[in-house]
Tab-separated table of C-alpha atoms in Angstrom:
chain	number	residue	atom	x	y	z
A	1	MET	CA	115.713	-82.920	132.469
A	2	THR	CA	118.064	-80.406	130.823
A	3	LEU	CA	119.948	-81.415	127.730
A	4	ARG	CA	123.175	-79.673	127.046
A	5	PRO	CA	124.285	-80.609	123.506
A	6	THR	CA	127.713	-79.782	122.143
A	7	VAL	CA	128.534	-79.329	118.540
A	8	ALA	CA	132.078	-79.369	117.214
A	9	ALA	CA	131.388	-77.720	113.896
A	10	SER	CA	130.887	-73.979	113.935
A	11	ALA	CA	128.442	-72.005	111.805
A	12	THR	CA	128.659	-68.429	110.740
A	13	ARG	CA	124.903	-68.033	110.073
A	14	LEU	CA	121.738	-69.947	110.876
A	15	SER	CA	119.353	-69.896	108.010
A	16	THR	CA	116.051	-71.704	108.485
A	17	ARG	CA	113.074	-72.223	106.200
A	18	VAL	CA	110.229	-73.197	108.409
A	19	PHE	CA	107.083	-74.848	107.124
A	20	CYS	CA	104.295	-75.108	109.673
A	21	HIS	CA	100.528	-75.610	109.487
A	22	LEU	CA	98.916	-72.192	109.851
A	23	ALA	CA	95.335	-71.693	110.814
A	24	GLN	CA	93.075	-70.648	107.961
A	25	GLY	CA	89.320	-70.699	108.359
A	26	GLY	CA	89.607	-72.840	111.483
A	27	ILE	CA	91.509	-75.624	109.749
A	28	VAL	CA	95.368	-75.597	110.000
A	29	ARG	CA	96.787	-75.539	106.489
A	30	GLY	CA	100.362	-75.557	105.284
A	31	PRO	CA	101.709	-72.545	103.449
A	32	ALA	CA	105.545	-72.388	103.546
A	33	PHE	CA	107.418	-69.354	104.544
A	34	LYS	CA	110.947	-68.191	105.008
A	35	SER	CA	112.142	-66.632	108.157
A	36	GLN	CA	115.322	-65.661	109.976
A	37	PRO	CA	113.766	-64.471	113.261
A	38	GLN	CA	115.534	-63.330	116.381
A	39	GLN	CA	116.523	-66.173	118.704
A	40	ALA	CA	113.991	-67.189	121.254
A	41	ALA	CA	115.410	-66.280	124.676
A	42	GLY	CA	116.480	-69.271	126.765
A	43	ALA	CA	116.920	-71.715	123.816
A	44	SER	CA	120.062	-73.306	122.524
A	45	TYR	CA	121.238	-71.922	119.228
A	46	PHE	CA	124.116	-71.749	116.664
A	47	THR	CA	126.559	-68.950	116.775
A	48	SER	CA	129.888	-68.479	114.966
A	49	LYS	CA	131.492	-70.346	117.944
A	50	GLY	CA	129.168	-73.308	117.802
A	51	PHE	CA	126.293	-74.129	120.067
A	52	SER	CA	125.338	-71.640	122.799
A	53	THR	CA	123.080	-72.377	125.769
A	54	PRO	CA	122.199	-69.924	128.515
A	55	SER	CA	123.475	-71.152	131.850
A	56	ASN	CA	120.469	-70.102	134.057
A	57	ARG	CA	118.414	-73.302	134.284
A	58	SER	CA	117.180	-72.827	137.860
A	59	HIS	CA	113.528	-73.772	138.430
A	60	PRO	CA	112.726	-73.636	142.146
A	61	ARG	CA	110.283	-76.430	142.964
A	62	GLU	CA	108.632	-74.364	145.728
A	63	SER	CA	107.166	-71.882	143.235
A	64	ILE	CA	105.142	-72.984	140.179
A	65	ARG	CA	105.527	-69.492	138.843
A	66	THR	CA	109.154	-69.910	137.981
A	67	MET	CA	109.022	-72.853	135.592
A	68	ALA	CA	109.352	-71.230	132.212
A	69	THR	CA	112.781	-71.838	130.567
A	70	GLY	CA	112.760	-68.994	128.219
A	71	ALA	CA	111.949	-65.354	129.006
A	72	ALA	CA	109.283	-63.556	126.917
A	73	ALA	CA	108.552	-59.906	126.592
A	74	GLY	CA	106.035	-58.928	129.208
A	75	PRO	CA	104.421	-61.402	131.604
A	76	ALA	CA	104.840	-65.022	130.602
A	77	LYS	CA	101.859	-66.842	129.275
A	78	ARG	CA	100.620	-69.397	131.800
A	79	VAL	CA	99.940	-72.928	130.573
A	80	LEU	CA	98.563	-75.992	132.385
A	81	VAL	CA	99.593	-79.402	131.076
A	82	PRO	CA	97.803	-82.182	133.043
A	83	ILE	CA	99.234	-85.726	133.025
A	84	GLY	CA	98.122	-89.089	134.405
A	85	THR	CA	99.023	-92.733	134.384
A	86	GLY	CA	99.273	-93.738	130.712
A	87	SER	CA	99.533	-90.295	129.170
A	88	GLU	CA	101.364	-90.395	125.841
A	89	ASP	CA	105.005	-89.809	126.560
A	90	MET	CA	105.987	-87.946	123.475
A	91	GLU	CA	102.800	-85.716	123.393
A	92	ALA	CA	103.323	-84.627	126.943
A	93	VAL	CA	107.033	-83.887	126.747
A	94	ILE	CA	106.955	-82.229	123.304
A	95	VAL	CA	104.150	-79.813	124.361
A	96	ILE	CA	105.877	-78.956	127.664
A	97	ASP	CA	109.272	-78.491	126.028
A	98	VAL	CA	108.189	-76.414	122.976
A	99	LEU	CA	105.996	-74.074	125.054
A	100	ARG	CA	108.788	-73.591	127.536
A	101	ARG	CA	111.158	-72.759	124.660
A	102	ALA	CA	108.671	-70.078	123.666
A	103	GLY	CA	108.897	-68.552	127.103
A	104	ALA	CA	105.638	-69.913	128.615
A	105	GLU	CA	105.321	-70.659	132.272
A	106	VAL	CA	104.202	-74.338	131.999
A	107	VAL	CA	102.711	-76.000	135.054
A	108	VAL	CA	102.679	-79.777	134.832
A	109	ALA	CA	99.906	-81.184	137.054
A	110	SER	CA	99.423	-84.758	138.020
A	111	VAL	CA	95.821	-86.085	138.246
A	112	GLU	CA	97.247	-88.978	140.342
A	113	ASP	CA	97.932	-89.034	144.106
A	114	SER	CA	101.720	-88.643	143.508
A	115	LEU	CA	103.847	-86.265	141.484
A	116	GLU	CA	105.613	-89.156	139.554
A	117	VAL	CA	103.525	-90.444	136.734
A	118	LYS	CA	104.279	-93.488	134.523
A	119	CYS	CA	103.420	-92.765	130.926
A	120	SER	CA	102.088	-95.139	128.284
A	121	ARG	CA	105.533	-96.188	127.115
A	122	GLY	CA	107.087	-96.486	130.540
A	123	ILE	CA	108.737	-93.166	130.760
A	124	LYS	CA	108.322	-91.596	134.231
A	125	LEU	CA	107.553	-87.912	134.491
A	126	VAL	CA	107.676	-85.850	137.697
A	127	ALA	CA	104.888	-83.226	137.798
A	128	ASP	CA	105.288	-79.771	139.371
A	129	VAL	CA	102.066	-80.004	141.381
A	130	LEU	CA	99.123	-82.286	142.143
A	131	MET	CA	95.986	-81.359	140.150
A	132	LYS	CA	93.997	-81.295	143.352
A	133	ASN	CA	96.255	-78.447	144.591
A	134	VAL	CA	95.643	-76.276	141.519
A	135	ALA	CA	93.116	-73.719	142.793
A	136	SER	CA	89.948	-73.152	140.795
A	137	SER	CA	90.780	-69.455	140.910
A	138	GLU	CA	94.053	-70.063	138.981
A	139	THR	CA	93.994	-68.398	135.521
A	140	PHE	CA	95.811	-70.021	132.585
A	141	ASP	CA	96.138	-68.708	129.004
A	142	LEU	CA	96.041	-72.235	127.790
A	143	ILE	CA	95.216	-75.668	129.005
A	144	ALA	CA	96.850	-78.351	126.852
A	145	LEU	CA	95.856	-81.975	127.256
A	146	PRO	CA	98.137	-84.791	126.075
A	147	GLY	CA	96.602	-88.068	124.852
A	148	GLY	CA	97.523	-91.690	125.296
A	149	MET	CA	95.561	-94.512	126.858
A	150	PRO	CA	94.564	-94.891	129.613
A	151	GLY	CA	96.001	-91.453	130.213
A	152	ALA	CA	93.051	-89.714	128.398
A	153	GLU	CA	90.641	-91.636	130.640
A	154	ARG	CA	92.626	-90.650	133.793
A	155	LEU	CA	92.328	-86.963	132.756
A	156	ARG	CA	88.577	-87.370	131.885
A	157	ASP	CA	87.873	-88.944	135.265
A	158	CYS	CA	89.445	-86.044	137.201
A	159	ALA	CA	86.403	-83.954	138.076
A	160	HIS	CA	88.534	-81.037	139.175
A	161	LEU	CA	90.377	-80.924	135.877
A	162	ALA	CA	87.008	-81.183	133.878
A	163	SER	CA	85.690	-78.218	135.915
A	164	LEU	CA	88.884	-76.207	135.033
A	165	VAL	CA	88.612	-77.034	131.388
A	166	ALA	CA	84.894	-76.125	131.314
A	167	ALA	CA	85.719	-72.740	132.957
A	168	GLN	CA	88.575	-72.193	130.469
A	169	LYS	CA	86.146	-72.759	127.545
A	170	GLY	CA	83.491	-70.655	129.153
A	171	ALA	CA	85.865	-67.781	129.672
A	172	GLY	CA	86.890	-67.858	125.942
A	173	ARG	CA	90.497	-68.785	126.738
A	174	LEU	CA	92.562	-71.322	124.783
A	175	TYR	CA	92.360	-75.059	125.347
A	176	ALA	CA	93.726	-77.889	123.327
A	177	ALA	CA	93.808	-81.747	123.211
A	178	ILE	CA	95.615	-84.331	121.123
A	179	CYS	CA	95.343	-88.025	120.187
A	180	ALA	CA	92.603	-89.836	122.098
A	181	THR	CA	91.734	-86.977	124.449
A	182	PRO	CA	89.592	-84.909	122.051
A	183	ALA	CA	87.205	-87.883	121.881
A	184	VAL	CA	87.683	-89.623	125.261
A	185	PHE	CA	87.762	-86.328	127.361
A	186	LEU	CA	86.456	-83.342	125.493
A	187	GLU	CA	83.620	-84.987	123.584
A	188	ALA	CA	82.618	-87.062	126.586
A	189	GLN	CA	82.380	-84.000	128.787
A	190	GLY	CA	80.569	-81.850	126.162
A	191	LEU	CA	83.535	-79.497	125.881
A	192	ILE	CA	83.547	-79.417	121.978
A	193	PRO	CA	81.355	-76.423	120.949
A	194	ALA	CA	78.386	-77.351	118.779
A	195	GLY	CA	79.398	-77.182	115.073
A	196	ALA	CA	83.093	-76.910	115.846
A	197	LYS	CA	85.546	-78.889	113.690
A	198	ALA	CA	87.922	-81.265	115.586
A	199	THR	CA	90.283	-84.074	114.973
A	200	ALA	CA	91.684	-87.013	117.063
A	201	HIS	CA	93.739	-90.138	116.682
A	202	PRO	CA	92.284	-92.279	113.781
A	203	ALA	CA	91.358	-94.968	116.244
A	204	PHE	CA	88.940	-92.519	117.955
A	205	SER	CA	87.615	-90.475	114.988
A	206	ASP	CA	84.341	-92.300	114.993
A	207	LYS	CA	83.579	-90.809	118.380
A	208	LEU	CA	83.821	-87.285	116.857
A	209	ARG	CA	81.697	-87.797	113.819
A	210	GLU	CA	78.770	-85.886	115.221
A	211	GLN	CA	81.169	-83.092	116.229
A	212	GLY	CA	82.475	-82.557	112.682
A	213	ALA	CA	85.524	-84.720	112.852
A	214	VAL	CA	88.126	-84.045	110.172
A	215	SER	CA	91.399	-85.720	109.208
A	216	GLN	CA	93.708	-82.643	109.183
A	217	ARG	CA	96.792	-83.091	111.428
A	218	VAL	CA	96.037	-80.021	113.496
A	219	VAL	CA	92.703	-78.199	113.614
A	220	VAL	CA	92.095	-74.782	115.126
A	221	ASP	CA	88.459	-73.768	115.658
A	222	GLY	CA	87.932	-70.729	117.785
A	223	THR	CA	89.695	-71.245	121.089
A	224	LEU	CA	89.892	-75.062	120.582
A	225	THR	CA	92.911	-76.779	119.083
A	226	THR	CA	92.953	-80.575	118.408
A	227	SER	CA	95.515	-82.860	116.841
A	228	ARG	CA	96.007	-86.518	115.936
A	229	GLY	CA	98.877	-88.211	117.787
A	230	PRO	CA	102.609	-88.471	118.554
A	231	GLY	CA	103.560	-87.882	114.919
A	232	THR	CA	101.725	-84.482	114.925
A	233	ALA	CA	102.884	-83.336	118.390
A	234	PHE	CA	105.491	-80.815	117.121
A	235	GLU	CA	102.988	-79.209	114.758
A	236	PHE	CA	100.380	-79.155	117.565
A	237	ALA	CA	102.789	-77.471	119.972
A	238	LEU	CA	103.986	-74.924	117.415
A	239	SER	CA	100.396	-74.026	116.594
A	240	LEU	CA	99.887	-73.305	120.295
A	241	VAL	CA	102.973	-71.119	120.400
A	242	LYS	CA	101.605	-69.174	117.352
A	243	GLN	CA	98.262	-68.684	119.127
A	244	LEU	CA	99.925	-67.485	122.326
A	245	TYR	CA	102.788	-65.428	120.928
A	246	GLY	CA	102.401	-64.963	117.185
A	247	GLU	CA	103.901	-66.289	114.037
A	248	GLU	CA	107.358	-64.666	114.571
A	249	LYS	CA	107.792	-66.377	117.871
A	250	MET	CA	106.691	-69.687	116.421
A	251	ALA	CA	109.390	-69.430	113.764
A	252	ALA	CA	111.955	-68.383	116.340
A	253	VAL	CA	111.163	-71.550	118.335
A	254	ALA	CA	111.002	-73.876	115.281
A	255	GLY	CA	114.307	-72.659	113.768
A	256	PRO	CA	116.751	-73.824	116.437
A	257	MET	CA	114.910	-77.198	116.632
A	258	VAL	CA	115.759	-77.637	112.938
A	259	MET	CA	112.157	-78.068	111.942
A	260	TYR	CA	112.771	-78.570	108.178
A	261	PRO	CA	110.009	-77.996	105.598
A	262	PHE	CA	107.630	-80.865	105.382
A	263	SER	CA	104.384	-81.658	103.692
A	264	VAL	CA	101.502	-83.970	104.464
């Protein structure tokens, strides 16, 4: 779904002060910084004439290589976001949206037998491809797993997805999980490296105690990123943007979304 907001008031300058959790020593901390970065291509933004939105929104369904909504310098980073029945609505949509704003080519894959998936709060999402049709030879810069129940279990029980995530980990490429999924999927499949720090939804933290569970909102340890739930989904997604594209791109994406400074 493409939102086309209109804003009556004009602005002569957009000034944003973005406060995000930055990775330090594996744990995502929160130093504030000021930035007026260049606008991320493909995103809506303020100009002296109001809100401006690029008109090219075409995403041909026949090609999963044309799904990014914002262009990035050089080849787009490829991201796989699997979803299943009961996946957490906000976590799935926020991760997909934020990464596409950054210019990533996000492939949404259903672990079910149909492209349409009903999420945990009843929102229906239409995936780009069935997980079973994602070839084992496909290479992704990031695999990002939303949480939710029973969505986390549906992802865990997809043997093909588990194999892809294991290969991602083994190749030293980025992989991430939020909410119940770090415990229900990653821990259960032995996909959290020994000694690595990780976090999960408070209801599932006990399952991670032997894996060094911590209570930070977003945790980055090597190539693994974990987070806690719907309320941390924007921080989680922006952390993934930072890892894929760098701090400047993260700020460029956060600014037009009006991500005001916050503290936790």
